[in-house]
Short mmCIF file of C-alpha atoms and ligand atoms in Angstrom, two decimals:
data_model
loop_
_atom_site.label_atom_id
_atom_site.label_comp_id
_atom_site.label_asym_id
_atom_site.label_seq_id
_atom_site.Cartn_x
_atom_site.Cartn_y
_atom_site.Cartn_z
CA MET A 1 263.54 83.38 -64.30
CA SER A 2 261.41 86.25 -63.08
CA HIS A 3 260.93 85.29 -59.46
CA GLY A 4 261.06 88.31 -57.20
CA LYS A 5 263.49 90.48 -59.18
CA ILE A 6 261.33 93.50 -60.01
CA ALA A 7 258.33 95.44 -58.76
CA ILE A 8 255.88 98.04 -60.05
CA ILE A 9 256.35 101.00 -57.71
CA GLY A 10 254.32 103.72 -59.42
CA ILE A 11 251.25 103.89 -61.68
CA GLY A 12 249.47 106.58 -63.68
CA GLU A 13 246.37 106.50 -65.85
CA VAL A 14 243.82 108.71 -67.58
CA PRO A 15 240.17 107.74 -68.03
CA THR A 16 239.45 105.70 -71.15
CA ARG A 17 236.99 107.77 -73.17
CA ILE A 18 236.25 108.92 -76.71
CA MET A 19 237.82 112.39 -76.52
CA PRO A 20 239.48 113.53 -79.75
CA GLU A 21 240.43 116.85 -78.10
CA ARG A 22 242.86 114.99 -75.83
CA THR A 23 246.05 114.58 -77.91
CA ARG A 24 248.41 111.63 -77.63
CA TRP A 25 251.16 113.74 -76.11
CA ASP A 26 248.66 115.32 -73.74
CA ILE A 27 247.89 111.84 -72.40
CA LEU A 28 251.56 110.81 -72.32
CA TYR A 29 252.46 113.85 -70.21
CA ASP A 30 249.65 113.08 -67.75
CA VAL A 31 250.21 109.34 -67.29
CA CYS A 32 254.01 109.58 -67.10
CA THR A 33 254.12 112.42 -64.58
CA GLU A 34 251.46 110.70 -62.47
CA ALA A 35 253.33 107.36 -62.50
CA ILE A 36 256.67 108.93 -61.59
CA ARG A 37 255.12 111.07 -58.82
CA ASP A 38 253.30 107.97 -57.53
CA SER A 39 256.59 106.05 -57.41
CA GLY A 40 258.13 108.61 -55.06
CA LEU A 41 261.17 108.84 -57.34
CA ASP A 42 262.56 111.96 -58.98
CA LYS A 43 262.05 112.28 -62.74
CA ASN A 44 265.80 112.10 -63.20
CA ASP A 45 265.90 108.71 -61.45
CA ILE A 46 264.21 107.20 -64.54
CA GLU A 47 267.11 105.64 -66.44
CA GLY A 48 265.19 103.67 -69.05
CA VAL A 49 262.03 104.25 -71.09
CA ILE A 50 260.40 101.24 -72.76
CA ASN A 51 257.34 102.20 -74.78
CA VAL A 52 254.37 99.93 -75.41
CA ALA A 53 254.07 99.98 -79.21
CA PRO A 54 251.04 102.02 -80.27
CA GLN A 55 248.99 100.15 -82.87
CA ALA A 56 247.45 101.90 -85.90
CA GLN A 57 249.32 105.14 -85.04
CA PRO A 58 252.45 104.98 -87.23
CA LYS A 59 253.60 108.58 -86.64
CA LEU A 60 253.52 108.21 -82.86
CA ALA A 61 255.18 104.78 -83.10
CA ALA A 62 258.10 106.38 -84.92
CA GLU A 63 258.34 109.29 -82.46
CA LEU A 64 258.39 106.98 -79.44
CA SER A 65 260.75 104.43 -80.98
CA PHE A 66 263.22 107.14 -81.87
CA GLY A 67 263.46 108.61 -78.41
CA LYS A 68 261.11 111.58 -78.15
CA LEU A 69 259.59 110.83 -74.76
CA PRO A 70 262.59 111.24 -72.39
CA GLU A 71 263.31 114.56 -74.11
CA GLU A 72 259.71 115.85 -73.83
CA LEU A 73 259.58 115.02 -70.11
CA GLY A 74 263.12 116.16 -69.33
CA LEU A 75 264.23 112.80 -67.97
CA LYS A 76 267.85 113.91 -67.54
CA GLY A 77 269.02 110.58 -66.16
CA CYS A 78 267.67 108.50 -69.04
CA LYS A 79 270.29 106.19 -70.57
CA ASP A 80 268.17 104.49 -73.21
CA ASN A 81 264.75 104.29 -74.89
CA CYS A 82 263.01 101.74 -77.12
CA THR A 83 259.64 100.34 -78.12
CA CYS A 84 258.36 96.76 -77.74
CA ASN A 85 255.72 95.34 -80.03
CA ALA A 86 253.88 92.06 -79.56
CA GLY A 87 250.36 93.45 -79.93
CA GLY A 88 248.41 92.86 -76.72
CA ALA A 89 251.47 91.11 -75.26
CA SER A 90 253.66 94.21 -75.77
CA THR A 91 253.42 95.36 -72.15
CA SER A 92 254.55 91.95 -70.87
CA ASN A 93 257.63 92.25 -73.05
CA CYS A 94 258.25 95.83 -71.88
CA ILE A 95 258.26 94.50 -68.31
CA ARG A 96 260.62 91.64 -69.22
CA LEU A 97 262.96 94.09 -70.90
CA ALA A 98 262.73 96.43 -67.88
CA GLU A 99 263.90 93.49 -65.77
CA GLN A 100 266.87 93.09 -68.11
CA TYR A 101 267.69 96.82 -67.93
CA ILE A 102 267.52 96.62 -64.12
CA THR A 103 269.32 93.34 -63.45
CA SER A 104 272.09 94.16 -65.93
CA GLY A 105 272.74 97.42 -64.11
CA LEU A 106 271.73 99.62 -67.04
CA ALA A 107 268.86 101.26 -65.16
CA LYS A 108 267.68 101.64 -61.58
CA ALA A 109 264.17 102.66 -62.62
CA VAL A 110 262.30 102.12 -65.89
CA LEU A 111 259.21 103.95 -67.18
CA ILE A 112 256.70 102.00 -69.32
CA PRO A 113 254.11 104.25 -70.99
CA HIS A 114 251.25 103.55 -73.35
CA VAL A 115 248.82 105.77 -75.23
CA THR A 116 246.21 105.14 -77.89
CA VAL A 117 243.90 107.71 -79.47
CA HIS A 118 241.58 105.93 -81.87
CA SER A 119 239.10 108.79 -82.26
CA THR A 120 241.32 110.85 -84.56
CA VAL A 121 242.30 107.97 -86.85
CA LYS A 122 240.34 107.97 -90.12
CA PRO A 123 237.50 105.38 -89.90
CA GLU A 124 238.61 103.67 -93.12
CA ASP A 125 242.14 103.28 -91.72
CA LEU A 126 240.85 101.84 -88.43
CA ILE A 127 238.53 99.39 -90.16
CA SER A 128 241.28 98.30 -92.51
CA PHE A 129 243.84 97.95 -89.67
CA PHE A 130 241.60 95.78 -87.50
CA ALA A 131 240.45 93.68 -90.46
CA LYS A 132 244.02 92.77 -91.42
CA ALA A 133 245.90 92.62 -88.10
CA GLY A 134 246.63 89.07 -87.03
CA VAL A 135 245.07 87.28 -90.01
CA ASP A 136 246.86 85.75 -92.99
CA MET A 137 246.68 87.88 -96.14
CA GLN A 138 246.73 84.87 -98.45
CA TRP A 139 244.85 82.10 -96.68
CA GLU A 140 242.33 83.98 -94.53
CA TYR A 141 241.74 87.62 -95.38
CA PRO A 142 240.40 87.07 -98.95
CA PHE A 143 237.53 84.99 -97.50
CA GLY A 144 236.24 88.00 -95.55
CA THR A 145 237.15 87.07 -91.98
CA THR A 146 237.37 89.54 -89.08
CA TYR A 147 238.37 89.44 -85.39
CA ASN A 148 234.69 89.24 -84.53
CA ILE A 149 234.28 86.21 -86.81
CA LEU A 150 237.35 84.47 -85.34
CA MET A 151 235.94 84.97 -81.84
CA GLY A 152 232.51 83.84 -83.01
CA MET A 153 233.95 80.60 -84.40
CA MET A 154 235.75 79.87 -81.10
CA ALA A 155 232.57 80.59 -79.15
CA ASN A 156 230.52 78.33 -81.45
CA ARG A 157 233.01 75.53 -80.93
CA TYR A 158 232.99 76.08 -77.15
CA MET A 159 229.18 76.02 -77.07
CA HIS A 160 229.17 72.89 -79.23
CA GLU A 161 231.54 71.10 -76.84
CA THR A 162 230.02 72.27 -73.55
CA GLY A 163 226.35 72.84 -74.31
CA ALA A 164 226.67 76.41 -72.99
CA LYS A 165 223.70 78.57 -73.96
CA PRO A 166 223.93 82.00 -75.65
CA GLU A 167 222.60 83.65 -72.47
CA HIS A 168 225.44 82.01 -70.51
CA MET A 169 227.96 83.45 -72.97
CA ALA A 170 226.26 86.85 -72.82
CA SER A 171 226.56 86.86 -69.03
CA VAL A 172 230.34 87.36 -69.32
CA VAL A 173 229.58 90.91 -70.50
CA THR A 174 227.34 91.42 -67.47
CA ALA A 175 230.17 90.32 -65.18
CA LEU A 176 232.81 92.49 -66.88
CA ARG A 177 230.54 95.54 -66.97
CA SER A 178 229.67 95.09 -63.27
CA TRP A 179 233.34 95.88 -62.57
CA SER A 180 233.84 98.62 -65.15
CA SER A 181 230.70 100.45 -63.97
CA ARG A 182 232.65 100.98 -60.74
CA ASP A 183 235.94 101.95 -62.41
CA PRO A 184 236.36 105.71 -63.00
CA ASN A 185 238.95 104.97 -65.71
CA SER A 186 236.63 102.69 -67.69
CA PHE A 187 234.48 103.82 -70.60
CA PHE A 188 231.44 102.22 -68.98
CA TYR A 189 231.98 103.91 -65.59
CA ASN A 190 228.65 104.72 -63.94
CA LYS A 191 226.77 103.18 -66.86
CA GLU A 192 223.98 100.65 -66.48
CA VAL A 193 225.16 97.02 -66.25
CA PRO A 194 223.24 95.11 -68.94
CA SER A 195 221.58 91.85 -67.96
CA PRO A 196 222.52 88.74 -69.96
CA GLU A 197 219.11 89.02 -71.61
CA LYS A 198 219.81 92.59 -72.68
CA VAL A 199 223.23 91.61 -74.07
CA PHE A 200 221.69 88.65 -75.84
CA SER A 201 218.89 90.77 -77.35
CA SER A 202 221.31 93.27 -78.96
CA SER A 203 221.76 92.81 -82.69
CA LEU A 204 223.67 89.81 -84.01
CA LEU A 205 227.03 90.74 -85.59
CA ASN A 206 228.06 87.20 -86.46
CA THR A 207 226.95 83.99 -84.80
CA PRO A 208 226.92 83.83 -81.78
CA LEU A 209 228.40 87.31 -81.16
CA HIS A 210 226.03 90.19 -80.36
CA LYS A 211 226.69 93.90 -80.60
CA ARG A 212 227.04 94.24 -76.82
CA GLU A 213 229.63 91.42 -76.82
CA SER A 214 232.00 93.35 -79.09
CA ASN A 215 234.37 96.19 -78.21
CA ILE A 216 234.13 99.97 -78.42
CA LEU A 217 237.28 101.63 -79.76
CA CYS A 218 238.38 104.30 -77.29
CA ASP A 219 241.24 106.62 -76.34
CA GLY A 220 243.32 106.13 -73.24
CA GLY A 221 246.71 105.72 -71.70
CA SER A 222 248.58 104.47 -68.66
CA ALA A 223 252.11 104.16 -67.36
CA MET A 224 254.10 102.38 -64.70
CA VAL A 225 257.49 102.66 -63.07
CA ILE A 226 259.51 99.49 -62.48
CA VAL A 227 262.39 99.13 -60.00
CA SER A 228 264.24 96.15 -58.58
CA ALA A 229 262.46 94.19 -55.85
CA ASP A 230 265.24 95.19 -53.43
CA VAL A 231 264.78 98.88 -54.14
CA ALA A 232 261.00 98.54 -53.79
CA LYS A 233 261.43 96.86 -50.41
CA LYS A 234 263.78 99.59 -49.19
CA MET A 235 261.34 102.29 -50.32
CA LYS A 236 258.77 100.84 -47.88
CA LYS A 237 255.91 101.76 -50.23
CA PRO A 238 253.04 99.66 -51.50
CA ALA A 239 254.29 97.79 -54.58
CA ALA A 240 253.47 94.88 -56.87
CA TYR A 241 256.24 92.27 -57.01
CA LYS A 242 256.55 90.03 -60.05
CA LEU A 243 256.74 86.48 -58.71
CA GLY A 244 256.26 84.14 -61.64
CA GLU A 245 255.76 83.91 -65.38
CA SER A 246 255.13 81.34 -68.08
CA VAL A 247 254.31 81.57 -71.76
CA ARG A 248 253.25 79.47 -74.74
CA TYR A 249 253.32 80.36 -78.43
CA PHE A 250 250.40 79.02 -80.45
CA SER A 251 250.47 80.28 -84.05
CA GLY A 252 250.62 83.45 -86.09
CA THR A 253 247.82 82.38 -88.39
CA PRO A 254 244.47 81.77 -86.66
CA VAL A 255 243.51 78.71 -88.75
CA LEU A 256 246.64 76.90 -87.53
CA ARG A 257 245.61 77.48 -83.89
CA ASP A 258 243.97 74.33 -82.60
CA PHE A 259 241.19 74.95 -80.08
CA HIS A 260 242.36 72.21 -77.71
CA LYS A 261 246.05 73.09 -77.90
CA VAL A 262 245.19 76.68 -76.97
CA ALA A 263 243.14 75.49 -73.98
CA GLU A 264 246.06 73.28 -72.95
CA GLY A 265 248.46 76.24 -73.28
CA LEU A 266 246.24 78.50 -71.19
CA SER A 267 246.25 75.81 -68.53
CA LEU A 268 250.01 75.10 -68.60
CA THR A 269 251.03 78.76 -68.43
CA GLY A 270 248.84 79.14 -65.35
CA VAL A 271 250.29 76.06 -63.65
CA GLU A 272 253.88 77.03 -64.42
CA ALA A 273 253.59 80.68 -63.43
CA MET A 274 252.00 79.76 -60.11
CA LYS A 275 254.61 77.08 -59.51
CA GLU A 276 257.41 79.59 -60.06
CA ALA A 277 255.70 82.03 -57.70
CA GLY A 278 255.34 79.27 -55.09
CA VAL A 279 251.57 79.68 -54.87
CA THR A 280 248.54 77.56 -55.72
CA LYS A 281 245.30 78.68 -57.30
CA GLU A 282 243.72 78.79 -53.85
CA ASP A 283 246.19 81.57 -52.95
CA ILE A 284 245.14 83.82 -55.84
CA ASP A 285 242.89 86.67 -54.70
CA LEU A 286 242.23 88.19 -58.13
CA TRP A 287 242.16 86.64 -61.61
CA ASN A 288 242.96 89.63 -63.77
CA ILE A 289 242.19 88.02 -67.10
CA TYR A 290 242.74 89.72 -70.45
CA MET A 291 241.01 88.03 -73.38
CA ALA A 292 239.98 91.19 -75.32
CA TYR A 293 236.62 89.52 -76.09
CA PRO A 294 234.11 88.26 -73.52
CA MET A 295 233.53 84.91 -75.17
CA ASN A 296 236.92 83.45 -74.32
CA HIS A 297 236.67 84.13 -70.59
CA PRO A 298 234.82 80.86 -69.85
CA ILE A 299 237.55 78.92 -71.70
CA MET A 300 240.18 80.59 -69.49
CA ALA A 301 238.18 79.93 -66.30
CA GLU A 302 238.11 76.24 -67.19
CA ALA A 303 241.76 76.11 -68.30
CA LEU A 304 242.84 77.57 -64.95
CA GLY A 305 240.76 75.02 -63.09
CA ILE A 306 238.53 77.66 -61.52
CA ALA A 307 235.41 76.26 -63.15
CA PRO A 308 234.94 72.59 -64.05
CA ILE A 309 235.28 71.79 -67.76
CA GLY A 310 232.11 72.81 -69.54
CA GLU A 311 230.83 75.01 -66.72
CA GLY A 312 232.85 78.21 -67.21
CA ALA A 313 230.04 80.16 -68.85
CA LYS A 314 227.59 78.95 -66.19
CA TYR A 315 229.88 80.39 -63.49
CA PHE A 316 229.62 83.79 -65.13
CA TYR A 317 225.85 83.40 -65.50
CA ASP A 318 225.61 82.65 -61.78
CA GLY A 319 227.40 85.94 -61.03
CA ARG A 320 230.44 84.37 -59.43
CA MET A 321 232.90 86.54 -61.41
CA SER A 322 230.80 89.71 -61.07
CA PHE A 323 231.37 92.53 -58.59
CA GLY A 324 230.29 91.04 -55.26
CA GLY A 325 230.80 87.46 -56.46
CA ASP A 326 233.18 84.99 -54.82
CA ILE A 327 235.75 84.92 -57.69
CA PRO A 328 237.16 88.44 -58.31
CA TRP A 329 237.82 88.55 -62.06
CA SER A 330 239.06 91.22 -64.53
CA THR A 331 238.31 94.15 -62.25
CA ILE A 332 238.49 96.80 -64.98
CA GLY A 333 236.15 94.72 -67.11
CA ASP A 334 238.74 93.71 -69.75
CA ALA A 335 238.34 95.41 -73.16
CA PRO A 336 234.54 95.00 -73.26
CA GLY A 337 234.18 97.03 -70.05
CA ARG A 338 237.23 99.27 -70.11
CA GLY A 339 236.92 100.25 -73.80
CA HIS A 340 239.38 99.05 -76.41
CA THR A 341 242.65 100.99 -76.54
CA GLY A 342 244.61 98.68 -78.84
CA SER A 343 247.54 97.13 -77.01
CA GLY A 344 246.79 99.48 -74.11
CA VAL A 345 244.18 97.26 -72.50
CA SER A 346 246.97 94.93 -71.37
CA THR A 347 248.97 97.90 -70.00
CA ALA A 348 245.86 98.93 -68.10
CA MET A 349 245.55 95.37 -66.76
CA TYR A 350 249.06 95.54 -65.26
CA VAL A 351 248.27 98.96 -63.79
CA GLU A 352 245.12 97.47 -62.23
CA THR A 353 247.09 94.47 -60.90
CA ALA A 354 249.46 96.93 -59.19
CA ARG A 355 246.58 99.12 -58.00
CA GLN A 356 244.87 96.15 -56.36
CA LEU A 357 248.08 94.94 -54.69
CA MET A 358 248.85 98.48 -53.53
CA GLY A 359 245.35 98.67 -52.00
CA LYS A 360 244.32 101.64 -54.15
CA ALA A 361 241.42 100.17 -56.15
CA GLY A 362 238.63 102.03 -54.35
CA GLU A 363 235.20 100.44 -54.62
CA ARG A 364 236.67 97.56 -56.66
CA GLN A 365 239.35 96.79 -54.09
CA VAL A 366 239.65 93.03 -53.57
CA LYS A 367 239.79 92.45 -49.81
CA ASP A 368 243.26 91.68 -48.45
CA CYS A 369 244.63 91.25 -51.97
CA LYS A 370 247.96 89.39 -51.67
CA TYR A 371 248.31 87.60 -55.01
CA VAL A 372 247.08 88.42 -58.51
CA TYR A 373 247.20 86.13 -61.54
CA GLN A 374 247.32 88.12 -64.75
CA ASN A 375 247.60 87.07 -68.37
CA THR A 376 248.14 88.84 -71.67
CA ALA A 377 248.05 87.67 -75.28
CA GLY A 378 249.10 89.21 -78.58
CA GLY A 379 247.65 89.61 -82.04
CA SER A 380 244.60 87.49 -82.63
CA GLY A 381 245.85 85.18 -79.84
CA PHE A 382 249.26 84.04 -81.05
CA ASN A 383 250.45 83.40 -77.49
CA ASN A 384 249.48 83.50 -73.83
CA ILE A 385 251.63 84.93 -71.06
CA GLY A 386 250.63 84.12 -67.49
CA THR A 387 252.13 86.07 -64.59
CA VAL A 388 251.77 86.04 -60.81
CA TRP A 389 252.19 89.25 -58.83
CA GLY A 390 252.36 89.64 -55.05
CA ARG A 391 251.94 92.37 -52.46
CA ASP A 392 255.16 91.17 -50.81
CA LEU A 393 258.22 89.30 -51.95
CA MET B 1 233.01 113.64 -90.45
CA ASP B 2 230.39 113.04 -93.12
CA ALA B 3 229.91 109.52 -94.35
CA GLN B 4 230.53 110.61 -97.95
CA ASP B 5 234.04 111.76 -96.98
CA ILE B 6 235.05 108.22 -96.12
CA GLN B 7 236.92 106.50 -98.91
CA PHE B 8 236.44 102.78 -98.41
CA ASP B 9 238.34 100.35 -100.59
CA MET B 10 235.52 98.40 -102.25
CA THR B 11 237.74 96.21 -104.44
CA ARG B 12 237.89 92.50 -103.81
CA PRO B 13 241.11 91.54 -101.98
CA LEU B 14 243.23 88.96 -103.77
CA PRO B 15 245.45 86.39 -102.03
CA GLU B 16 248.96 87.80 -101.49
CA THR B 17 250.98 84.95 -102.96
CA GLN B 18 254.56 83.77 -102.50
CA PRO B 19 256.61 82.06 -105.23
CA TRP B 20 256.06 78.66 -103.58
CA SER B 21 252.28 79.07 -103.31
CA VAL B 22 251.61 80.01 -106.95
CA ALA B 23 251.00 76.36 -107.89
CA PHE B 24 248.13 76.17 -105.39
CA TRP B 25 246.32 79.02 -107.16
CA GLU B 26 247.21 77.73 -110.65
CA ASN B 27 245.56 74.42 -109.75
CA ALA B 28 242.57 76.18 -108.17
CA LYS B 29 242.05 77.90 -111.53
CA GLU B 30 241.75 74.41 -113.08
CA GLY B 31 239.23 73.37 -110.41
CA LYS B 32 241.74 71.28 -108.48
CA LEU B 33 242.35 71.56 -104.74
CA VAL B 34 245.97 70.64 -104.07
CA VAL B 35 247.94 70.18 -100.87
CA GLN B 36 251.67 70.71 -100.52
CA HIS B 37 253.46 67.47 -99.66
CA CYS B 38 256.97 66.77 -98.33
CA LYS B 39 258.48 63.81 -100.18
CA ASP B 40 261.14 63.31 -97.51
CA CYS B 41 259.05 63.13 -94.34
CA ASN B 42 255.70 62.40 -96.00
CA THR B 43 253.91 65.35 -94.35
CA ASN B 44 250.95 67.17 -95.87
CA ILE B 45 251.55 70.87 -95.39
CA PHE B 46 249.13 73.79 -95.00
CA TYR B 47 249.67 76.54 -95.75
CA PRO B 48 252.38 76.01 -98.42
CA ARG B 49 255.94 76.94 -97.32
CA LYS B 50 259.29 77.44 -98.99
CA ILE B 51 260.67 74.50 -97.00
CA CYS B 52 258.93 71.72 -95.11
CA PRO B 53 258.12 73.07 -91.61
CA GLU B 54 258.65 69.58 -90.17
CA CYS B 55 262.04 68.59 -91.61
CA TRP B 56 263.21 71.66 -93.60
CA SER B 57 263.40 69.61 -96.78
CA LYS B 58 263.06 71.41 -100.10
CA ASN B 59 261.87 68.19 -101.71
CA LEU B 60 258.28 69.41 -101.91
CA ASP B 61 255.47 68.41 -104.25
CA TRP B 62 251.68 68.72 -104.59
CA ILE B 63 249.00 66.09 -104.16
CA GLU B 64 245.43 66.48 -105.33
CA ALA B 65 242.99 66.50 -102.43
CA SER B 66 239.72 64.56 -102.54
CA GLY B 67 237.93 67.87 -101.98
CA LYS B 68 235.94 66.40 -99.09
CA ALA B 69 236.16 67.99 -95.66
CA THR B 70 234.44 68.28 -92.27
CA VAL B 71 233.36 71.55 -90.66
CA TYR B 72 235.45 72.13 -87.51
CA MET B 73 233.94 75.48 -86.55
CA PHE B 74 232.14 78.38 -88.20
CA SER B 75 230.50 81.75 -87.74
CA THR B 76 227.96 83.49 -89.98
CA ALA B 77 228.49 87.22 -90.48
CA TYR B 78 225.50 89.60 -90.52
CA ASP B 79 227.22 92.91 -89.72
CA MET B 80 230.52 94.70 -88.98
CA VAL B 81 232.58 93.30 -91.84
CA GLU B 82 234.72 95.44 -94.11
CA PRO B 83 232.69 97.46 -96.65
CA ARG B 84 234.33 95.46 -99.47
CA PHE B 85 232.48 92.35 -98.21
CA TRP B 86 229.12 94.03 -97.52
CA GLU B 87 227.47 92.67 -100.68
CA ASP B 88 228.04 89.09 -99.50
CA ILE B 89 226.25 89.38 -96.14
CA PRO B 90 225.17 87.04 -94.68
CA TYR B 91 228.13 84.74 -95.28
CA THR B 92 229.67 81.93 -93.27
CA ILE B 93 233.38 81.63 -92.51
CA ALA B 94 234.53 78.19 -91.40
CA TYR B 95 237.56 76.11 -90.60
CA VAL B 96 237.29 72.77 -92.41
CA ASP B 97 239.35 69.62 -91.88
CA LEU B 98 240.36 68.00 -95.18
CA GLU B 99 240.62 64.24 -95.58
CA GLU B 100 244.33 64.86 -96.20
CA GLY B 101 244.77 65.94 -92.58
CA ILE B 102 245.02 69.68 -92.98
CA ARG B 103 242.75 72.50 -91.81
CA MET B 104 241.82 75.50 -93.99
CA MET B 105 239.78 78.65 -93.61
CA THR B 106 236.98 78.86 -96.16
CA ARG B 107 233.38 79.88 -96.74
CA ILE B 108 230.44 77.49 -96.58
CA VAL B 109 228.11 78.22 -99.50
CA ASP B 110 225.05 76.87 -101.34
CA CYS B 111 223.01 76.33 -98.19
CA LYS B 112 221.09 78.27 -95.55
CA PRO B 113 223.34 79.49 -92.70
CA GLU B 114 221.07 77.86 -90.11
CA ASP B 115 221.64 74.44 -91.75
CA ILE B 116 225.42 74.56 -91.15
CA LYS B 117 226.58 72.33 -88.33
CA ILE B 118 229.93 71.47 -86.76
CA GLY B 119 230.95 68.03 -88.05
CA MET B 120 228.97 68.21 -91.32
CA THR B 121 230.59 66.89 -94.49
CA VAL B 122 231.33 69.43 -97.20
CA GLU B 123 233.01 69.42 -100.60
CA VAL B 124 235.07 71.99 -102.45
CA VAL B 125 233.60 74.37 -104.99
CA PHE B 126 235.64 77.15 -106.56
CA LYS B 127 234.55 80.79 -106.59
CA LYS B 128 236.06 83.00 -109.27
CA LEU B 129 237.59 86.29 -108.06
CA ASN B 130 239.22 87.22 -111.37
CA ASP B 131 241.04 85.41 -114.19
CA ASP B 132 243.92 84.47 -111.88
CA PHE B 133 242.26 83.61 -108.60
CA TYR B 134 239.57 81.08 -107.69
CA LEU B 135 238.93 80.73 -103.94
CA PRO B 136 238.22 77.24 -102.57
CA TYR B 137 234.77 77.47 -100.93
CA PHE B 138 232.92 74.43 -99.59
CA LYS B 139 229.29 73.31 -99.83
CA PRO B 140 227.34 70.57 -98.08
CA VAL B 141 227.69 67.25 -99.94
CA GLU B 142 223.92 66.74 -99.85
CA SER B 143 223.07 70.00 -101.61
CA LYS B 144 222.35 70.15 -105.31
ZN1 ZN C 1 259.40 67.22 -94.41
#
């Protein structure tokens, strides 16, 4: 499987903001050059480019899929280029494919870039895209469902089963924003961290989801360079080694996704990824959890055995996952703190995983960070991919 | 950009059918809630498929459901829905478990949102979209 074959050796990122003047190619130039310079490799050492599929940006998707990026950047050594799409799980698949490029001998180094600029997409196109993505056009969409409503239903069920209070649920936002307020690349950098009461008192979008528990659509981009674990070792540079991975598929259509089977899948992927990496949950220094919405974080905390069943939301309320708490968690604040950049939030999560393991996370740096558990998921939650990354092999 | 420049689609979306799901909507038009059924492995299937997802049989039929169901989970929308659904706000989306062992997405209607509870018993009521499509909504069994 994936144990110890590849490493992230270079990362690049621009701040996530709402900045329509920053074009997509502008961002791509910046993140790619920064990632390659950070890797210590020459641009012509990049032999493969695997693009994270940009959602809701069909023109860019076509340009990237058909090979424009190596040409723009003058990557003279590039042997191939493609795009991977699995929604929020795209980046995980780009990394898997990079491993294939590398272990098959096709490429010594692979560049994985992502960019999303939401602010120049027509509002009606954005609303329509997010209303339809990941829901069934026959059995769900005609009833008037949305991502927010799907998340609200899950949260209602969770609260019904655990007795968690709305202020407990709201405290997840407080925890996530406590990290993003200290992350220069997050939309909420240097912004006030709202108390659970303030989150809870924002207007109700759909029960039990409040305005401050939903996402802000932003622009952003990031990139990483992947090499073999052997090459990374020889380069004697800080790197993030991929040590373990596990995945479960749930369903394409939300209504066929059973609440308990999802919780079981979140748990199993964690257990299996850690087993492959040869670590236990006590070894994990950072839980870099990507749920896109705050309300599912307590379910993940319980599935991973970090909080007892029924007490996940209480853990957030008690500040244990916040900056300064005893359980470092989603240190860019997931989508609610970072700002939503389509499938790019999961790319940014991998970049943060690498940044933490490389010891470059500044004020957010988790002390002596040796192991990171990171997950991604695609669509409206069709799957869950759990990975373990280490500072050393 | 000015708000008046935005061209929202305000038409009601219709179910995007497949040849093997047409019978579901034909029955809905007659006020009947039907469930696809595999005659080979005896499975009730939702949503309808071209072949049985359990055994790949094409020996598929329809059974009429009792129309009774239990609310599994729900959320009531007050804001941030597509403009084409604005006129319905507030409305409640739910997953309901039918007596036939399948789970559907629907709306809970004919009651106050605050009276909707997980586990409550509901029954089907059809909402006309146009001459071809009637959506299966559900209402509390107690309500008039
Ligand atoms: Zn069958």
